[in-house]
Coordinates of C-alpha atoms in Angstrom, one line a residue:
M1 CA -0.1 0.1 -0.1
P2 CA 1.9 3.2 -1.0
Q3 CA 0.9 5.5 1.9
I4 CA 3.7 7.4 3.2
T5 CA 4.3 8.0 6.8
I6 CA 5.7 11.2 7.6
D7 CA 7.1 12.3 10.6
T8 CA 5.1 15.2 12.3
S9 CA 7.6 15.6 15.0
N10 CA 8.6 19.3 14.1
I11 CA 4.8 19.6 13.0
P12 CA 2.9 19.4 16.7
F13 CA -0.4 20.7 15.6
A14 CA -1.4 18.4 12.8
Q15 CA -1.8 15.1 11.4
I16 CA -0.2 15.0 7.6
Y17 CA -1.0 12.0 5.4
L18 CA 0.7 11.4 1.8
W19 CA -0.3 8.6 -0.9
K20 CA 1.8 7.9 -3.6
I21 CA -0.6 6.9 -6.4
D22 CA 0.3 4.2 -8.1
E23 CA -3.3 2.5 -8.5
S24 CA -6.7 3.0 -11.0
P25 CA -9.1 4.7 -9.9
E26 CA -11.1 1.5 -9.6
E27 CA -8.1 0.5 -7.5
L28 CA -8.4 3.1 -5.2
A29 CA -12.1 3.1 -5.0
Q30 CA -11.8 -0.3 -3.1
L31 CA -9.8 1.5 -0.7
T32 CA -12.5 3.7 0.6
A33 CA -15.4 3.2 2.5
N34 CA -17.6 3.4 -0.3
G35 CA -16.0 2.2 -3.0
D36 CA -18.7 1.9 -5.9
S37 CA -20.6 5.2 -4.6
L38 CA -17.1 7.5 -4.7
L39 CA -16.2 5.6 -7.9
G40 CA -19.3 6.9 -9.6
E41 CA -19.0 9.9 -7.8
A42 CA -15.4 10.9 -9.2
C43 CA -16.0 9.6 -12.7
R44 CA -19.3 11.9 -12.6
M45 CA -16.8 15.2 -11.5
F46 CA -13.7 14.3 -13.5
T47 CA -12.9 13.3 -16.8
L48 CA -9.3 12.8 -16.7
P49 CA -8.3 9.4 -14.8
K50 CA -5.4 11.3 -13.2
R51 CA -7.9 13.7 -11.2
R52 CA -9.9 10.9 -10.3
C53 CA -7.3 8.9 -8.9
E54 CA -6.3 12.2 -6.8
W55 CA -9.5 12.9 -5.6
L56 CA -10.3 9.1 -4.4
A57 CA -6.6 8.8 -3.1
T58 CA -7.5 11.4 -0.4
R59 CA -10.5 9.3 0.4
A60 CA -8.5 6.2 0.6
L61 CA -6.1 8.5 3.4
L62 CA -9.0 9.2 5.2
Q63 CA -9.1 5.9 6.1
H64 CA -5.7 5.8 7.9
T65 CA -6.6 8.5 9.8
P66 CA -8.9 8.5 13.4
C67 CA -11.5 10.6 11.2
K68 CA -12.0 7.5 9.0
G69 CA -15.8 7.3 9.8
S70 CA -16.6 10.6 8.0
E71 CA -16.9 12.0 4.7
I72 CA -14.9 14.6 2.8
L73 CA -17.4 17.8 2.1
Y74 CA -16.8 21.4 1.2
H75 CA -18.0 24.4 1.7
A76 CA -19.4 26.8 -0.8
N77 CA -16.1 28.7 -1.4
G78 CA -14.7 25.2 -2.4
A79 CA -12.8 24.5 1.0
P80 CA -12.9 20.8 2.5
H81 CA -14.6 20.1 5.8
L82 CA -15.3 17.1 7.7
S83 CA -19.0 15.5 7.9
C84 CA -18.5 14.5 11.5
G85 CA -17.3 18.5 12.1
S86 CA -15.0 18.2 15.4
R87 CA -11.8 18.3 13.2
H88 CA -10.4 20.3 10.4
I89 CA -9.2 19.3 7.0
S90 CA -7.1 20.4 4.0
I91 CA -5.9 18.8 1.2
S92 CA -3.4 19.3 -1.8
H93 CA -2.1 17.0 -4.6
T94 CA 0.5 17.4 -7.0
Q95 CA 1.9 15.0 -9.6
G96 CA 1.3 11.4 -8.5
Y97 CA 0.9 12.1 -5.0
A98 CA -2.6 13.6 -2.6
A99 CA -2.0 14.4 1.0
I100 CA -4.4 15.5 3.7
A101 CA -3.6 17.2 6.6
I102 CA -6.0 17.1 10.0
A103 CA -6.0 19.2 13.3
D104 CA -8.0 20.5 16.0
T105 CA -8.4 24.0 14.3
P106 CA -8.5 25.2 10.8
V107 CA -5.2 23.9 9.0
G108 CA -4.0 24.6 5.1
V109 CA -1.6 21.9 3.7
D110 CA 0.3 22.1 0.5
I111 CA 2.4 19.5 -1.7
E112 CA 5.2 20.6 -4.4
H113 CA 8.1 18.2 -6.1
T114 CA 11.5 19.5 -5.1
S115 CA 11.9 19.9 -9.1
R116 CA 9.8 22.3 -9.6
N117 CA 11.4 25.4 -10.4
A118 CA 9.0 28.5 -8.6
T119 CA 11.9 31.0 -9.1
R120 CA 10.3 31.7 -12.7
A121 CA 7.3 32.6 -10.8
I122 CA 8.6 34.6 -7.9
E123 CA 7.4 38.1 -9.0
A124 CA 3.9 36.9 -8.8
F125 CA 3.9 35.5 -5.0
L126 CA 6.6 37.3 -3.4
R127 CA 6.7 40.9 -1.6
P128 CA 9.4 43.1 -1.8
D129 CA 10.8 42.8 1.5
E130 CA 10.6 38.5 0.6
L131 CA 12.5 38.8 -2.6
G132 CA 15.4 40.8 -0.5
L133 CA 15.7 38.0 1.5
L134 CA 15.6 35.4 -1.0
N135 CA 18.6 36.9 -2.7
S136 CA 20.9 36.8 0.4
N137 CA 19.9 32.7 0.8
P138 CA 22.5 30.2 -0.5
N139 CA 20.0 27.8 -2.0
P140 CA 17.4 31.1 -3.7
A141 CA 15.7 28.4 -6.2
A142 CA 14.9 26.0 -2.8
E143 CA 13.7 28.8 -0.6
A144 CA 11.6 30.1 -3.2
L145 CA 9.6 26.2 -3.8
R146 CA 9.3 26.6 0.4
L147 CA 8.2 30.3 0.2
W148 CA 5.8 29.3 -2.5
T149 CA 4.5 26.2 -0.3
A150 CA 4.0 28.0 2.6
K151 CA 1.9 30.6 1.3
E152 CA -0.2 28.1 -0.9
A153 CA -0.4 26.6 2.6
A154 CA -1.5 29.4 4.8
F155 CA -3.9 30.6 2.0
K156 CA -5.8 27.4 2.4
L157 CA -5.9 28.2 5.6
A158 CA -8.1 31.5 5.7
P159 CA -9.0 32.2 1.7
Q160 CA -11.2 34.8 2.7
L161 CA -8.0 36.5 4.2
A162 CA -6.0 37.2 1.0
T163 CA -6.9 37.3 -2.8
V164 CA -3.4 36.7 -3.9
L165 CA -0.4 35.4 -2.3
K166 CA 1.6 38.7 -2.3
D167 CA -1.3 38.8 0.5
I168 CA 0.3 37.1 2.9
A169 CA 4.1 37.5 4.2
A170 CA 6.4 34.9 5.6
Q171 CA 9.5 35.1 7.2
G172 CA 11.2 32.4 7.9
C173 CA 14.3 30.2 10.1
R174 CA 15.5 26.6 9.6
D175 CA 15.8 24.2 12.5
D176 CA 18.8 22.1 14.0
S177 CA 17.4 19.0 12.0
G178 CA 17.9 21.1 8.3
N179 CA 15.0 19.3 7.3
S180 CA 12.5 21.7 8.6
Y181 CA 11.6 25.4 8.4
S182 CA 9.4 27.4 10.5
Y183 CA 7.4 30.2 9.0
N184 CA 5.9 33.5 10.5
I185 CA 2.6 34.4 8.6
K186 CA 1.2 37.2 8.3
Y187 CA -2.0 38.4 6.3
R188 CA -3.1 41.8 5.4
N189 CA -5.1 42.9 8.1
G190 CA -2.8 41.8 10.7
T191 CA -4.0 38.5 11.8
T192 CA -1.0 36.0 11.8
A193 CA -0.1 32.2 11.6
R194 CA 2.5 29.9 11.6
C195 CA 3.4 27.3 9.0
V196 CA 6.4 24.3 9.0
S197 CA 7.7 23.3 6.1
K198 CA 9.9 19.9 5.4
T199 CA 11.2 17.6 2.6
V200 CA 9.2 14.1 2.2
D201 CA 10.5 11.7 -0.9
G202 CA 11.0 14.5 -2.4
L203 CA 8.1 16.7 -2.2
V204 CA 8.1 19.8 0.0
I205 CA 5.3 19.8 2.8
S206 CA 4.1 22.9 4.4
C207 CA 1.4 22.8 6.6
A208 CA -0.4 26.0 8.8
V209 CA -2.3 27.1 11.6
Y210 CA -3.0 30.2 13.5

């Protein structure tokens, strides 16, 4: 089973679950609680098998969490939530992988392959002060990708507080392990949050909470 365990010792505020997608939509559906029903729903919503797999993989992941008795539903703005209502969920996927984060408070998660070149879009998501910090970083490409995922996670945490990623300020530091980075998040209205980014299985994973 292609579930990847993530060490969340640096992310104590959430549980993160990652799935490497090697299955077909039909195979993934059988790993969920309501396979036939969910497969039919995925086929109605998505034309591409890739999108069906990503959607079904998040439902398969849910079966490996304490919330396995819940369903993943969506608010009017597209943000996911759990039918149980007692815990919060965020979803992300990138080529060949799906991830969910579950927490007791609102949460946002984002994943990207480490091979993605975020420097091509830095003017679209970095503020002027962040550009200066990036230029002084010994590995600007890696930091740009971490900032991208941190801001995406922060956006998912509070979509009502940002219109674009430049509405979100992020300032970070590395922990002693060298594999985890903490970011202080600030939205335009002054609301603050925190985000932790780490690299797992060739992916950058960022998770944000208030």
